[in-house]
Short mmCIF file of C-alpha atoms and ligand atoms in Angstrom, two decimals:
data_model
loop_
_atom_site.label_atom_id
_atom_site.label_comp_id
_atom_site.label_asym_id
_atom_site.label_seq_id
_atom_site.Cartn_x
_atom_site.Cartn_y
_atom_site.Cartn_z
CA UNK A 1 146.42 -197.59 -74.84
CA UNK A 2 146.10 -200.15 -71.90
CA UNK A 3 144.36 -199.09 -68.21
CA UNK A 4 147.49 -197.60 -66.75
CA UNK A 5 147.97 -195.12 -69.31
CA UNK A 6 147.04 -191.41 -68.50
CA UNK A 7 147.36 -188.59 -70.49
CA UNK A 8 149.83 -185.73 -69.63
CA UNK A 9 149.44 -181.92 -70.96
CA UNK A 10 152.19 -179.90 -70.19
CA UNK A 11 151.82 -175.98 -71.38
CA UNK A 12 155.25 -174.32 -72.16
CA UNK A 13 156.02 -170.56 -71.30
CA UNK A 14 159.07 -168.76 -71.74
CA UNK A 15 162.54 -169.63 -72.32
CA UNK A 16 164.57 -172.96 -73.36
CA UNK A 17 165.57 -173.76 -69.84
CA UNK A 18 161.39 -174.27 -69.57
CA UNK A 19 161.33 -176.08 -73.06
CA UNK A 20 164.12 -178.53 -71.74
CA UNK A 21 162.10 -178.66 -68.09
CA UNK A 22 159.10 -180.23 -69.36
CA UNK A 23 160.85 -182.65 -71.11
CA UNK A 24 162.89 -183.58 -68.36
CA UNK A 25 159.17 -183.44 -66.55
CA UNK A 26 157.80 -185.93 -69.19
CA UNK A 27 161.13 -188.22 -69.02
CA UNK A 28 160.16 -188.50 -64.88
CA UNK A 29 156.45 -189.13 -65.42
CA UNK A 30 156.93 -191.73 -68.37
CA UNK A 31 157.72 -194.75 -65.84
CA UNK A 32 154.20 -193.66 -64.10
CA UNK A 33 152.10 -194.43 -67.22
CA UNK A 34 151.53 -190.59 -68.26
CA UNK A 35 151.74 -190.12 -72.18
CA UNK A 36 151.67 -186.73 -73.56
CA UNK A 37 148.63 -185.33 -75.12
CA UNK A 38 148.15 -182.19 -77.23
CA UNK A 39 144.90 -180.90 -75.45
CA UNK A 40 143.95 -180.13 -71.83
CA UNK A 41 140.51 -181.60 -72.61
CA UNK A 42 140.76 -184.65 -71.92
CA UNK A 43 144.10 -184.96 -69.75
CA UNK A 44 144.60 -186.63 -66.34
CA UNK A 45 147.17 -184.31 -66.06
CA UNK A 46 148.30 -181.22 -66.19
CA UNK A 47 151.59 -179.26 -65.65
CA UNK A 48 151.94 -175.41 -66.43
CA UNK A 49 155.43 -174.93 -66.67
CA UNK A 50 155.43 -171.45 -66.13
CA UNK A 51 157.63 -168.35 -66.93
CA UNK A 52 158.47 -165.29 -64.48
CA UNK A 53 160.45 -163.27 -66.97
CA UNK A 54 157.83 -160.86 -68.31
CA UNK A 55 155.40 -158.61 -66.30
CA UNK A 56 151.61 -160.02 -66.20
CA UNK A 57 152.98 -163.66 -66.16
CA UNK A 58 151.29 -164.56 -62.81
CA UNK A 59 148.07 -162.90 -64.03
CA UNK A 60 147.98 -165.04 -67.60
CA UNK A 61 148.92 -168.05 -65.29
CA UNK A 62 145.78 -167.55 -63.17
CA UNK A 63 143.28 -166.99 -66.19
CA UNK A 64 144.63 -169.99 -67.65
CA UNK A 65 144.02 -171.88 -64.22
CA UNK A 66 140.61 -170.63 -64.36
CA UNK A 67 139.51 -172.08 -67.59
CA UNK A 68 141.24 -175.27 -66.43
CA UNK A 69 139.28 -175.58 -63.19
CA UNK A 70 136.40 -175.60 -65.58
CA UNK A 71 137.77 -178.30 -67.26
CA UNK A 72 138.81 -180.01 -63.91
CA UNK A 73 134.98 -179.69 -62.79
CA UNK A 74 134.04 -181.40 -66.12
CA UNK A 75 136.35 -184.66 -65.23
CA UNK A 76 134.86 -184.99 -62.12
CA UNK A 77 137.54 -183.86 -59.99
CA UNK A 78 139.50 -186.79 -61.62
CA UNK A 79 141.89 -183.99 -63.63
CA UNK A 80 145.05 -183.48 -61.27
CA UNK A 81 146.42 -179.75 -62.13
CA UNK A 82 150.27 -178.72 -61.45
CA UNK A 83 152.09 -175.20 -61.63
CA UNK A 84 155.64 -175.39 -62.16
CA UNK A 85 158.30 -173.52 -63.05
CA UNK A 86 159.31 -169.66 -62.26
CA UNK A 87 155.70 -168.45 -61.01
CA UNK A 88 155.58 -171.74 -58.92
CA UNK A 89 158.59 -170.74 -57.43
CA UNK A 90 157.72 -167.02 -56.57
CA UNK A 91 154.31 -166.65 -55.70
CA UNK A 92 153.85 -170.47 -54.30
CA UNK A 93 151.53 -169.74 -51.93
CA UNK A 94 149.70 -167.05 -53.18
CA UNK A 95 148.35 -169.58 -56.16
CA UNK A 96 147.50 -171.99 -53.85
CA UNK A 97 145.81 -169.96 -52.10
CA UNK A 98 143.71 -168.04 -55.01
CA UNK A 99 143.29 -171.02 -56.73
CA UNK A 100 142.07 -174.23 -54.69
CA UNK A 101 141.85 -176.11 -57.78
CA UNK A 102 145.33 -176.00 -57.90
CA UNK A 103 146.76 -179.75 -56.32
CA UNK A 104 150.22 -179.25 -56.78
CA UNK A 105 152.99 -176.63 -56.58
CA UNK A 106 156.42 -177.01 -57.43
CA UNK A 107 159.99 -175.22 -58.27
CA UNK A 108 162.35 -175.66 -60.73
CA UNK A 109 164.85 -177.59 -58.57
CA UNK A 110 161.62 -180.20 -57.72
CA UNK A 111 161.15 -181.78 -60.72
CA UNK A 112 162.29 -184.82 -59.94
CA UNK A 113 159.77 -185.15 -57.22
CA UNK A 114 156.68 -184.53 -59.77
CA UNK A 115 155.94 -188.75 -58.69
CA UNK A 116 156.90 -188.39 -55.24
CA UNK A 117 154.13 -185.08 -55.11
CA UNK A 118 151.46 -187.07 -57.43
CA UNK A 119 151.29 -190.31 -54.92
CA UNK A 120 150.64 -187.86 -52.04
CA UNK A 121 148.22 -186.15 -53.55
CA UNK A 122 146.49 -189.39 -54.27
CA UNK A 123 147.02 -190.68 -51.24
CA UNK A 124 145.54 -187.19 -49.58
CA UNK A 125 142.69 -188.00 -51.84
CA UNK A 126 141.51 -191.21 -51.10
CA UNK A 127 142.89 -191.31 -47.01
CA UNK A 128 139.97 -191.93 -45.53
CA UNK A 129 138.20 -194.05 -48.15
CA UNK A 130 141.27 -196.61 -49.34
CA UNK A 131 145.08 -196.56 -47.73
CA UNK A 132 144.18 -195.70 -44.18
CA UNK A 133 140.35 -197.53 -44.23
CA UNK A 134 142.69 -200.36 -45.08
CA UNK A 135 145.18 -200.22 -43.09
CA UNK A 136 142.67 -200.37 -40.09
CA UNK A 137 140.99 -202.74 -40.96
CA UNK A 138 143.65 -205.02 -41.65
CA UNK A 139 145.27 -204.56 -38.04
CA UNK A 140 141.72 -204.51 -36.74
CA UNK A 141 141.42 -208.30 -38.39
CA UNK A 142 144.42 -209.39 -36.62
CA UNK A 143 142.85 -212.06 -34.48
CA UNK A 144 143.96 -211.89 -31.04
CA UNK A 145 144.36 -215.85 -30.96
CA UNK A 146 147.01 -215.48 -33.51
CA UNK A 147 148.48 -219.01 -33.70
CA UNK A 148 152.16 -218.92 -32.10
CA UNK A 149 154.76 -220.87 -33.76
CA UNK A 150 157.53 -221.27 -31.02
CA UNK A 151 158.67 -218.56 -28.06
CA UNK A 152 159.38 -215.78 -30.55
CA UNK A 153 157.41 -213.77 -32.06
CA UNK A 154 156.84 -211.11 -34.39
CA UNK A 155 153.70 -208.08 -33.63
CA UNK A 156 153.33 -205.36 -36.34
CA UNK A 157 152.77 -202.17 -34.78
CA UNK A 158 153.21 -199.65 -37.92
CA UNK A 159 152.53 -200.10 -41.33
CA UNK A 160 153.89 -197.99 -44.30
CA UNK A 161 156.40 -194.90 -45.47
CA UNK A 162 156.36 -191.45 -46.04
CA UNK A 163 159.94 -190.85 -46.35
CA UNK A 164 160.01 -191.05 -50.39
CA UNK A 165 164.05 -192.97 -50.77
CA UNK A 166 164.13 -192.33 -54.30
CA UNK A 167 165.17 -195.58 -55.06
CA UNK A 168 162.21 -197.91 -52.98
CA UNK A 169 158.54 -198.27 -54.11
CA UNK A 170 157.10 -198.69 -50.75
CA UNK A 171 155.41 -194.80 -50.10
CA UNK A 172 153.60 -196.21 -53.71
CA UNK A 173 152.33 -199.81 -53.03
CA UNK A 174 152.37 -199.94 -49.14
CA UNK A 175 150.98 -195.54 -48.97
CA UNK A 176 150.79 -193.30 -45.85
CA UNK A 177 152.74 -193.90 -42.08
CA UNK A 178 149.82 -195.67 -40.12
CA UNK A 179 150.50 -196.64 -36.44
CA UNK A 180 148.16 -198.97 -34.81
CA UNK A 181 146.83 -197.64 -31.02
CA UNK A 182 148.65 -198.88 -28.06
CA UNK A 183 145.81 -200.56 -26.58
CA UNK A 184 146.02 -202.70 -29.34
CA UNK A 185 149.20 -203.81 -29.18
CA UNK A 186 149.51 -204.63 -25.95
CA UNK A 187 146.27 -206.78 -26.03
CA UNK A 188 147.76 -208.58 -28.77
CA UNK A 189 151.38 -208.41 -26.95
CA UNK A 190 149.82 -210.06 -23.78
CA UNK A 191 147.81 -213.13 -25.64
CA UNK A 192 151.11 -213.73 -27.41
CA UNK A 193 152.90 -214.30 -23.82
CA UNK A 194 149.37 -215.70 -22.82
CA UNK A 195 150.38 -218.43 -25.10
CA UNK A 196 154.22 -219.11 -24.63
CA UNK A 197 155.91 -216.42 -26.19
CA UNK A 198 158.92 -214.88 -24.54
CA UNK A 199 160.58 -212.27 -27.55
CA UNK A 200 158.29 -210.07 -29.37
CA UNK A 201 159.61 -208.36 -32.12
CA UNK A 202 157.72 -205.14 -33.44
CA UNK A 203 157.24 -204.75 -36.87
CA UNK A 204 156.88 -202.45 -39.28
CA UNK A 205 157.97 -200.81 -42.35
CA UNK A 206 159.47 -197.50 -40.27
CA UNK A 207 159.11 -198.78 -36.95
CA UNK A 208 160.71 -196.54 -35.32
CA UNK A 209 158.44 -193.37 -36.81
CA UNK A 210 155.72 -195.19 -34.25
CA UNK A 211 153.08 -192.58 -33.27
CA UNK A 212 150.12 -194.27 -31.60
CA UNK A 213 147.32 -193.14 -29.97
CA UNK A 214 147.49 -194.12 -26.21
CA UNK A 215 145.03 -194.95 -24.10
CA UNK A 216 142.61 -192.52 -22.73
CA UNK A 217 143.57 -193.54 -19.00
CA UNK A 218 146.85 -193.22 -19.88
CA UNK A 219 146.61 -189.90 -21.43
CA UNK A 220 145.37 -190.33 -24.75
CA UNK A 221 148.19 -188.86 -26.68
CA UNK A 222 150.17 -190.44 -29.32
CA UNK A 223 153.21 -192.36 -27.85
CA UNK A 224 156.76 -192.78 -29.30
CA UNK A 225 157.73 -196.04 -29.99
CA UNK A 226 160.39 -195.82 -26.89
CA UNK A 227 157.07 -195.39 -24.82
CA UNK A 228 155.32 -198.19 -25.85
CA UNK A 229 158.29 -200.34 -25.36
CA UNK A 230 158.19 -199.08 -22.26
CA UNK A 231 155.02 -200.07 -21.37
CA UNK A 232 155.25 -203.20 -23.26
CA UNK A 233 158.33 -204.08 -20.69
CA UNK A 234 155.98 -204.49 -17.88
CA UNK A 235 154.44 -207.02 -19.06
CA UNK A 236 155.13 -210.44 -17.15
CA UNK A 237 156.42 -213.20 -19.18
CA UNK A 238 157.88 -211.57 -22.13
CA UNK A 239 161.77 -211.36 -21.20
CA UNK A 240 162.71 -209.84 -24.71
CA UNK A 241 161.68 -207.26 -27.24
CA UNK A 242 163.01 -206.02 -30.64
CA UNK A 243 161.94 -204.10 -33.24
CA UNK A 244 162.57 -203.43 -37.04
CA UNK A 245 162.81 -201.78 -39.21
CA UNK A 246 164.08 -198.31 -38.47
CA UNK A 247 165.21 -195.25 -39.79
CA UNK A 248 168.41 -193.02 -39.34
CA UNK A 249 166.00 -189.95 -39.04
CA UNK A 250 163.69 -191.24 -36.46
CA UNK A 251 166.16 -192.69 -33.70
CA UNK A 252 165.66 -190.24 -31.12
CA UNK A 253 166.83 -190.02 -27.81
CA UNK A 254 164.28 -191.14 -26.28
CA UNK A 255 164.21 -194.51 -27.95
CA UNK A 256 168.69 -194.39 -27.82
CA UNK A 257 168.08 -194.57 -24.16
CA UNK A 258 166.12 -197.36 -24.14
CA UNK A 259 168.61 -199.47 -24.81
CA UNK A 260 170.47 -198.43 -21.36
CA UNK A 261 167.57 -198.03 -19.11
CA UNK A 262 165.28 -201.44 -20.24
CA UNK A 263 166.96 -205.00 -19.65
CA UNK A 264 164.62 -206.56 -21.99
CA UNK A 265 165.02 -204.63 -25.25
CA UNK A 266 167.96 -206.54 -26.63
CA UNK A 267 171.33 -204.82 -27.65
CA UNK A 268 170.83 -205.24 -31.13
CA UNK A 269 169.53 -202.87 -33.89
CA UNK A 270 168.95 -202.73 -37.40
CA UNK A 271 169.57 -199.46 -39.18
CA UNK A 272 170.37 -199.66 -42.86
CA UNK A 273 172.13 -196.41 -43.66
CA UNK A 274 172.18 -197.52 -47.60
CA UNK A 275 175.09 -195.80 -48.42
CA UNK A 276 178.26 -194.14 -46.65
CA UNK A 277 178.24 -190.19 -49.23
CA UNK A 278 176.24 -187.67 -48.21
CA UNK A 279 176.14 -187.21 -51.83
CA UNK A 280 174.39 -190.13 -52.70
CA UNK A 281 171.99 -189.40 -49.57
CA UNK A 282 171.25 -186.87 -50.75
CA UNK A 283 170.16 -187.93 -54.13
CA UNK A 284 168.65 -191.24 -52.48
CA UNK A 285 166.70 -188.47 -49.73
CA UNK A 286 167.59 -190.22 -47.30
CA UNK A 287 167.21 -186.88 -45.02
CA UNK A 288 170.39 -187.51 -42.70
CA UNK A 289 174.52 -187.23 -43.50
CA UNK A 290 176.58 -190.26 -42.73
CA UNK A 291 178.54 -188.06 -39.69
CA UNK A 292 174.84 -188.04 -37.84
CA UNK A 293 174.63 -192.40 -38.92
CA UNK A 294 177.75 -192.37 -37.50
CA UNK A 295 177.00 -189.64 -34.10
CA UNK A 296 173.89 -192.30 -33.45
CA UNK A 297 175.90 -195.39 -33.00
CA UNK A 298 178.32 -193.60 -30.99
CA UNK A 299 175.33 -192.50 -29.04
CA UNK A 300 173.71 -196.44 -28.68
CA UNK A 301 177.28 -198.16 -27.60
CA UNK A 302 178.34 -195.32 -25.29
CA UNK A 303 174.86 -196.53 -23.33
CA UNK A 304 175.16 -200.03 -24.36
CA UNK A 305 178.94 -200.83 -25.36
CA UNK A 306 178.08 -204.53 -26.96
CA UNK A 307 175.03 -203.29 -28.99
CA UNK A 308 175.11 -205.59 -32.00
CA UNK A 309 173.99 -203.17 -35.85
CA UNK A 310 173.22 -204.15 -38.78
CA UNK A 311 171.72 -202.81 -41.40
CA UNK A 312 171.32 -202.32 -45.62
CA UNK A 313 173.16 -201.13 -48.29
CA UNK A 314 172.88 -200.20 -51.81
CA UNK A 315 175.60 -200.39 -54.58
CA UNK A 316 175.70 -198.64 -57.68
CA UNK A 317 172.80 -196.14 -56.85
CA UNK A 318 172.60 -193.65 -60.16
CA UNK A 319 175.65 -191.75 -60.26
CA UNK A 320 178.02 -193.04 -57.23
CA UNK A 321 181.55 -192.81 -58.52
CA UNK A 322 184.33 -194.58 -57.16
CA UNK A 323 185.09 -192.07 -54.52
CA UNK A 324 181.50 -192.00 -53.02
CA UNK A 325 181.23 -195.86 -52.64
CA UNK A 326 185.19 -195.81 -51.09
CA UNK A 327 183.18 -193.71 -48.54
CA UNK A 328 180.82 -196.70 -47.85
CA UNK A 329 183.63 -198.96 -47.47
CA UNK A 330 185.29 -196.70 -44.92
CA UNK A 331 181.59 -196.09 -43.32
CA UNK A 332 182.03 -199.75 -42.62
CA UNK A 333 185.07 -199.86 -41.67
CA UNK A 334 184.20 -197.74 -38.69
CA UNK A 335 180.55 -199.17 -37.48
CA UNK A 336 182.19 -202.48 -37.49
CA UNK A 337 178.81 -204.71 -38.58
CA UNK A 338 177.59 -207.56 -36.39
CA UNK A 339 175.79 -208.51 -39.93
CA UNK A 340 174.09 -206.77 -42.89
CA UNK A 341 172.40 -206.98 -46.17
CA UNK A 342 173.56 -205.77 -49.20
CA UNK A 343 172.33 -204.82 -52.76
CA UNK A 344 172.75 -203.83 -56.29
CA UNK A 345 171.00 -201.43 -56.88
CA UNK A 346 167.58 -202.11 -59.06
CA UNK A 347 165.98 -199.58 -60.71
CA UNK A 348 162.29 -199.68 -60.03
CA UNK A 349 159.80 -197.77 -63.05
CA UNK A 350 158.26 -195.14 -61.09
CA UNK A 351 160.54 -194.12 -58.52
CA UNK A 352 162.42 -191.09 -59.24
CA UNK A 353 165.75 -192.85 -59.15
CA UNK A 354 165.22 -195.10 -62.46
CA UNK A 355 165.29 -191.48 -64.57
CA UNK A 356 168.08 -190.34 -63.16
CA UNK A 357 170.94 -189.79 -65.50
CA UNK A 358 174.29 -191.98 -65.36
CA UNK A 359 173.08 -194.92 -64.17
CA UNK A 360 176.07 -197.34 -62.84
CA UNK A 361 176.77 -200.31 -65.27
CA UNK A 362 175.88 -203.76 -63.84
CA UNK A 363 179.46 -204.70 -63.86
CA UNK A 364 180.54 -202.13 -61.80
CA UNK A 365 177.86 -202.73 -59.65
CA UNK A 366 178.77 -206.29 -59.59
CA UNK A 367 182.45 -205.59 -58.60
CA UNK A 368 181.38 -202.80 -55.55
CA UNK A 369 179.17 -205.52 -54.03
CA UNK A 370 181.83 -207.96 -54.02
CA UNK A 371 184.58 -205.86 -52.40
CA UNK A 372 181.25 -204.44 -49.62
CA UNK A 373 180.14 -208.27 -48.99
CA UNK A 374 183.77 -209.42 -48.63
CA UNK A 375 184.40 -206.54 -46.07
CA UNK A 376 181.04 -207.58 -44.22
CA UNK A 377 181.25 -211.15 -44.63
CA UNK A 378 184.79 -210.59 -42.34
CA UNK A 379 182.68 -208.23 -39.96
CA UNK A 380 179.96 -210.40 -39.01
CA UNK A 381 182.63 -213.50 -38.95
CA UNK A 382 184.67 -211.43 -36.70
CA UNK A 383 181.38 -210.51 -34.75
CA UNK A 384 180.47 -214.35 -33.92
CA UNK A 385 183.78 -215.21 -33.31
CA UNK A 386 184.30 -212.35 -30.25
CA UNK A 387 181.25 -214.50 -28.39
CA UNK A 388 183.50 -217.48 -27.78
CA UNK A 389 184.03 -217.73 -24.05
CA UNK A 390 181.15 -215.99 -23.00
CA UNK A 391 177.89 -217.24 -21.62
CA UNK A 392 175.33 -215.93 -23.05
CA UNK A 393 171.41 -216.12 -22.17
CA UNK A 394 169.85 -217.97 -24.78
CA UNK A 395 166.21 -217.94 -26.31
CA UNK A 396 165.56 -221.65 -27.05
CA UNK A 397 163.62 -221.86 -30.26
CA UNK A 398 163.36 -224.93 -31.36
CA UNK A 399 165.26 -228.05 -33.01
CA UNK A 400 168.84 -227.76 -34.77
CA UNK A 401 169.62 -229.48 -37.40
CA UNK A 402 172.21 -231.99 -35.92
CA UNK A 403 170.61 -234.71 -34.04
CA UNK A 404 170.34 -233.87 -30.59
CA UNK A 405 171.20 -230.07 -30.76
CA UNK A 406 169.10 -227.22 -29.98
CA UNK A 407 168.69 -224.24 -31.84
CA UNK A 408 168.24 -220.03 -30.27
CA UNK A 409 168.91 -217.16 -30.12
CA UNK A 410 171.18 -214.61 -28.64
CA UNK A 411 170.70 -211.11 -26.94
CA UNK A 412 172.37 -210.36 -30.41
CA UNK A 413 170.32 -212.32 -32.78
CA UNK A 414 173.19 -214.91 -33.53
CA UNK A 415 171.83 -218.05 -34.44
CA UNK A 416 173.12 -220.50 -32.40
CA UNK A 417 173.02 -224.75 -31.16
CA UNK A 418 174.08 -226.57 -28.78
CA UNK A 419 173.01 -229.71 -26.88
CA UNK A 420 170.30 -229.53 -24.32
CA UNK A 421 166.84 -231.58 -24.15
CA UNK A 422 164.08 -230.67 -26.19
CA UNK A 423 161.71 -229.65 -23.19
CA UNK A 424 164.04 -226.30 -22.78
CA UNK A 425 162.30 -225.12 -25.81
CA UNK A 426 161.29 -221.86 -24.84
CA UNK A 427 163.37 -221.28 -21.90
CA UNK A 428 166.22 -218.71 -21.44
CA UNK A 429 169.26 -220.87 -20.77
CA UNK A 430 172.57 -219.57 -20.26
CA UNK A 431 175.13 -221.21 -23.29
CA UNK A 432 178.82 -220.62 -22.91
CA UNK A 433 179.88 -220.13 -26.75
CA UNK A 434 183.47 -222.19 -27.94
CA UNK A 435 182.89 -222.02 -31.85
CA UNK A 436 181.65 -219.52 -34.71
CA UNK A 437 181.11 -219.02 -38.42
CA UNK A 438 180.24 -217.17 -40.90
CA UNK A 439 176.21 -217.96 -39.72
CA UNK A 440 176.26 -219.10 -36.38
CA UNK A 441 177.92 -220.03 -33.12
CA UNK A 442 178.18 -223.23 -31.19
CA UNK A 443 178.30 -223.97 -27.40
CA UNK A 444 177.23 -225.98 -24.72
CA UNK A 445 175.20 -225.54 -21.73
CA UNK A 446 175.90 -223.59 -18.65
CA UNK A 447 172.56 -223.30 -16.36
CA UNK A 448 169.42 -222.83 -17.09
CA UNK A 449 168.65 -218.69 -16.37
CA UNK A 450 165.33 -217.58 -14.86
CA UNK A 451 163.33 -215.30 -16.52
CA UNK A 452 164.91 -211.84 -15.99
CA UNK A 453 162.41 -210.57 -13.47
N1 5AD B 501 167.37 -201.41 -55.39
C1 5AD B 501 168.16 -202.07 -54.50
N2 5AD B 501 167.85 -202.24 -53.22
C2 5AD B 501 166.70 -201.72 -52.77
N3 5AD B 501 166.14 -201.70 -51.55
C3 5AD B 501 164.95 -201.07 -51.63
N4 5AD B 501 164.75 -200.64 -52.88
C4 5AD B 501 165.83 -201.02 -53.62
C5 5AD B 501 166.20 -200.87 -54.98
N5 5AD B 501 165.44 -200.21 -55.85
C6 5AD B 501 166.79 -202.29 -50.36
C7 5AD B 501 167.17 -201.21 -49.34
C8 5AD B 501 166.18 -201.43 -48.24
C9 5AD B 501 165.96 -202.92 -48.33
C10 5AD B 501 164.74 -203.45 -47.65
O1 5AD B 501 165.88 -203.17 -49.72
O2 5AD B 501 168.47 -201.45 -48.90
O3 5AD B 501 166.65 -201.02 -46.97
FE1 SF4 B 502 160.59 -195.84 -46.71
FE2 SF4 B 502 162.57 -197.56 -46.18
FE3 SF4 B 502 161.62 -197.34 -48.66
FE4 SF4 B 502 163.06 -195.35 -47.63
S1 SF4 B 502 163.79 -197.46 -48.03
S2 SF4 B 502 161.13 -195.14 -48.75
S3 SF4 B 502 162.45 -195.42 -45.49
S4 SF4 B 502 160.49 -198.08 -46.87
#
């Protein structure tokens, strides 16, 4: 038995639907490390998969919860206990509240979030001595004379997921939503500019779920991240701001407005969607339908009609059939991509998506991300291509590749070059765009733009 192991005891009542449950139960908890053990002794786990059918059944299920409290006390704590089934589904509440020993509740139709419920628990656990501690500290080590390497540059602002995909490890490895304070970013924001940075872009893993604490001066309460951009707008010097990367579910109005009412947060946003069926969303919990994807981005280019998305997808998620990933395709088909990423899907020990039944055979997989990349590749061709003839402001980052060529950025994120001298580096010049690929466009100086004030 190596370190990861731990030991599972799952008590049986009633019927063959439970039988059948806590195997299904075991099948979900294998990728975690939990093998099954014939005694509650010495378990790290245990489930009570419990039966409603016959009078007295809540009563037996709290004696039995009672002698395993005992046993609970005995490991320290260490023993996690679980009531599922029927009686979990009834009376909840009414065991958590009678028995406190009790760390996790769940229904029939949750089984397959037994390791989604088991990392929170942890995580509730250990908050305040590992994942958050951490998770301070770490920000709080961010030295404020962060080395700058050219005019852009990237600030993390929020740190970790709660939203449980079923396919992604993250909420596991990277634990809890933690947003660092305001005042911290903008310190950090302003000795960024202090040093010759012009674009900032936020970072984190669910940017867009930002809720820091503000400033006492400034109220104290805990900001949106459309607030702190905001605020971070005022500051002189920076001309742009971004941020990635964010989720369906958290783009509220506040932060779709943004985009209309502050020049420098650039017209460009990443927001994977994964996949285009509500079906598969719904398995994947993502927590949104592709009409309200769909209502957002109508939202964003009704207030800013050239905003540039992008965003991630996922092929062959456990059990998409043809007619689910046709719904992708036609998903794209309507945002119209300026570029995105796409994926097989990988299945990942642990996550409640690698037990799922009918997984999607690799060469279907294979074939699905062809025909998505081929429709995408087009997009984001077709994308670069509609610049040509425009000016555009461009962030000068740096070198190109060709011999006296400069390389930046557009308000869209393009990559582009052109010919200038290398003392622009880190201005905002204004390139007039006559040639595009795949990866990039080319063009040639206009004028040299002022900051935007
Ligand atoms: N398989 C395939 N792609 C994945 N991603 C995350 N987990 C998986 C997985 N198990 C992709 C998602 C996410 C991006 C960062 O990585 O599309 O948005
Ligand atoms: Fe969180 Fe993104 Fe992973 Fe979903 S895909 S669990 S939102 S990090």
């Amino acid at each position: 038995m190596n370190a990861a192991t731990k030991r599972l005891f799952i008590k049986t009542y009633g019927c063959q639907m439970n039988v059948y449950d806590s195997e299904r139960m075991k099948d979900v908890l294998a990728p975690l490390g939990y093998v099954t053990t014939e005694t509650a002794d010495d378990a790290d786990l245990v489930l009570l998969n419990t039966c409603h059918i016959r009078e007295k059944a809540t009563e037996k299920v709290f004696s039995e919860l009672g002698q395993l409290k005992r046993l609970k006390q005995k490991s320290g704590g260490k023993m996690l206990l679980g009531v599922t089934g029927c009686v979990a589904q009834a009376e909840g509440e009414e065991i958590m509240r009678r028995q406190p020993a009790v760390d996790l509740v769940l229904g029939p139709q949750a089984y397959h979030k037994l390791p989604e419920m088991i990392a929170r628990v942890h995580r509730a656990a250990n908050e305040r001595l590992e994942t958050d501690f951490d998770v301070e500290e770490k920000f709080d080590a961010l030295p404020l004379d962060r080395q700058v390497d050219g005019p852009s540059a990237f600030l993390s602002v929020q740190e970790g997921c709660d939203k449980f995909c079923t396919f992604c490890v993250v909420p596991y490895t990277r634990g809890a939503e933690f947003s660092r304070n305001v005042d911290a970013i903008v310190a950090e924001a302003r000795a960024l500019v202090h040093k010759g940075v012009r674009e900032i872009n936020l970072l984190g893993q669910n940017v867009n779920a930002y809720h820091g604490d503000a400033p006492v001066l400034e109220g104290g309460d805990s900001w949106t991240l459309g607030k702190l951009i905001r605020h971070l707008a005022k500051i002189d010097g920076l001309d742009r701001i971004r941020f990635t990367t964010s989720h369906p579910r958290d783009m509220d109005d506040d932060l779709i407005e943004a985009f209309g009412d502050t020049e420098k947060l650039m017209p460009y946003l990443h927001l994977p969607i994964q996949a285009g069926s509500d079906a598969i969303l719904k398995a994947m919990n993502r927590g949104h339908t592709a009409e309200r994807y769909v209502e957002i981005i109508d939202r964003l280019r009704e207030i800013r009609p050239d905003m540039a998305i992008t965003s991630d997808f996922i092929v062959g998620f456990p059990g998409e059939r043809d007619e689910d990933f046709e719904d992708t395709m036609k998903l794209v088909e309507r945002i119209d991509y300026a570029a995105a990423y796409s994926f097989k899907y990988s299945r990942r020990p642990g996550t409640p998506a690698a037990d799922m039944f009918s997984q999607v055979p690799e060469e279907v997989k294979d074939e699905r991300l062809q025909r998505l990349q081929a429709l995408l590749r087009e997009q984001q061709t077709r994308f670069n291509q509609s610049q040509i003839g425009k000016t555009l402001p461009v962030l000068v980052t740096g070198k190109a590749r060709n011999e006296g060529q400069m390389a930046g950025r557009t308000p869209y994120l393009q990559a582009t070059h052109f010919e200038c001298s290398e003392d622009l580096t880190g201005q905002i010049v204004n390139v007039t765009m006559d040639a595009a690929t795949l990866n990039s466009v080319g063009g040639h100086l206009a004028s040299k733009v002022e900051p935007v004030a």
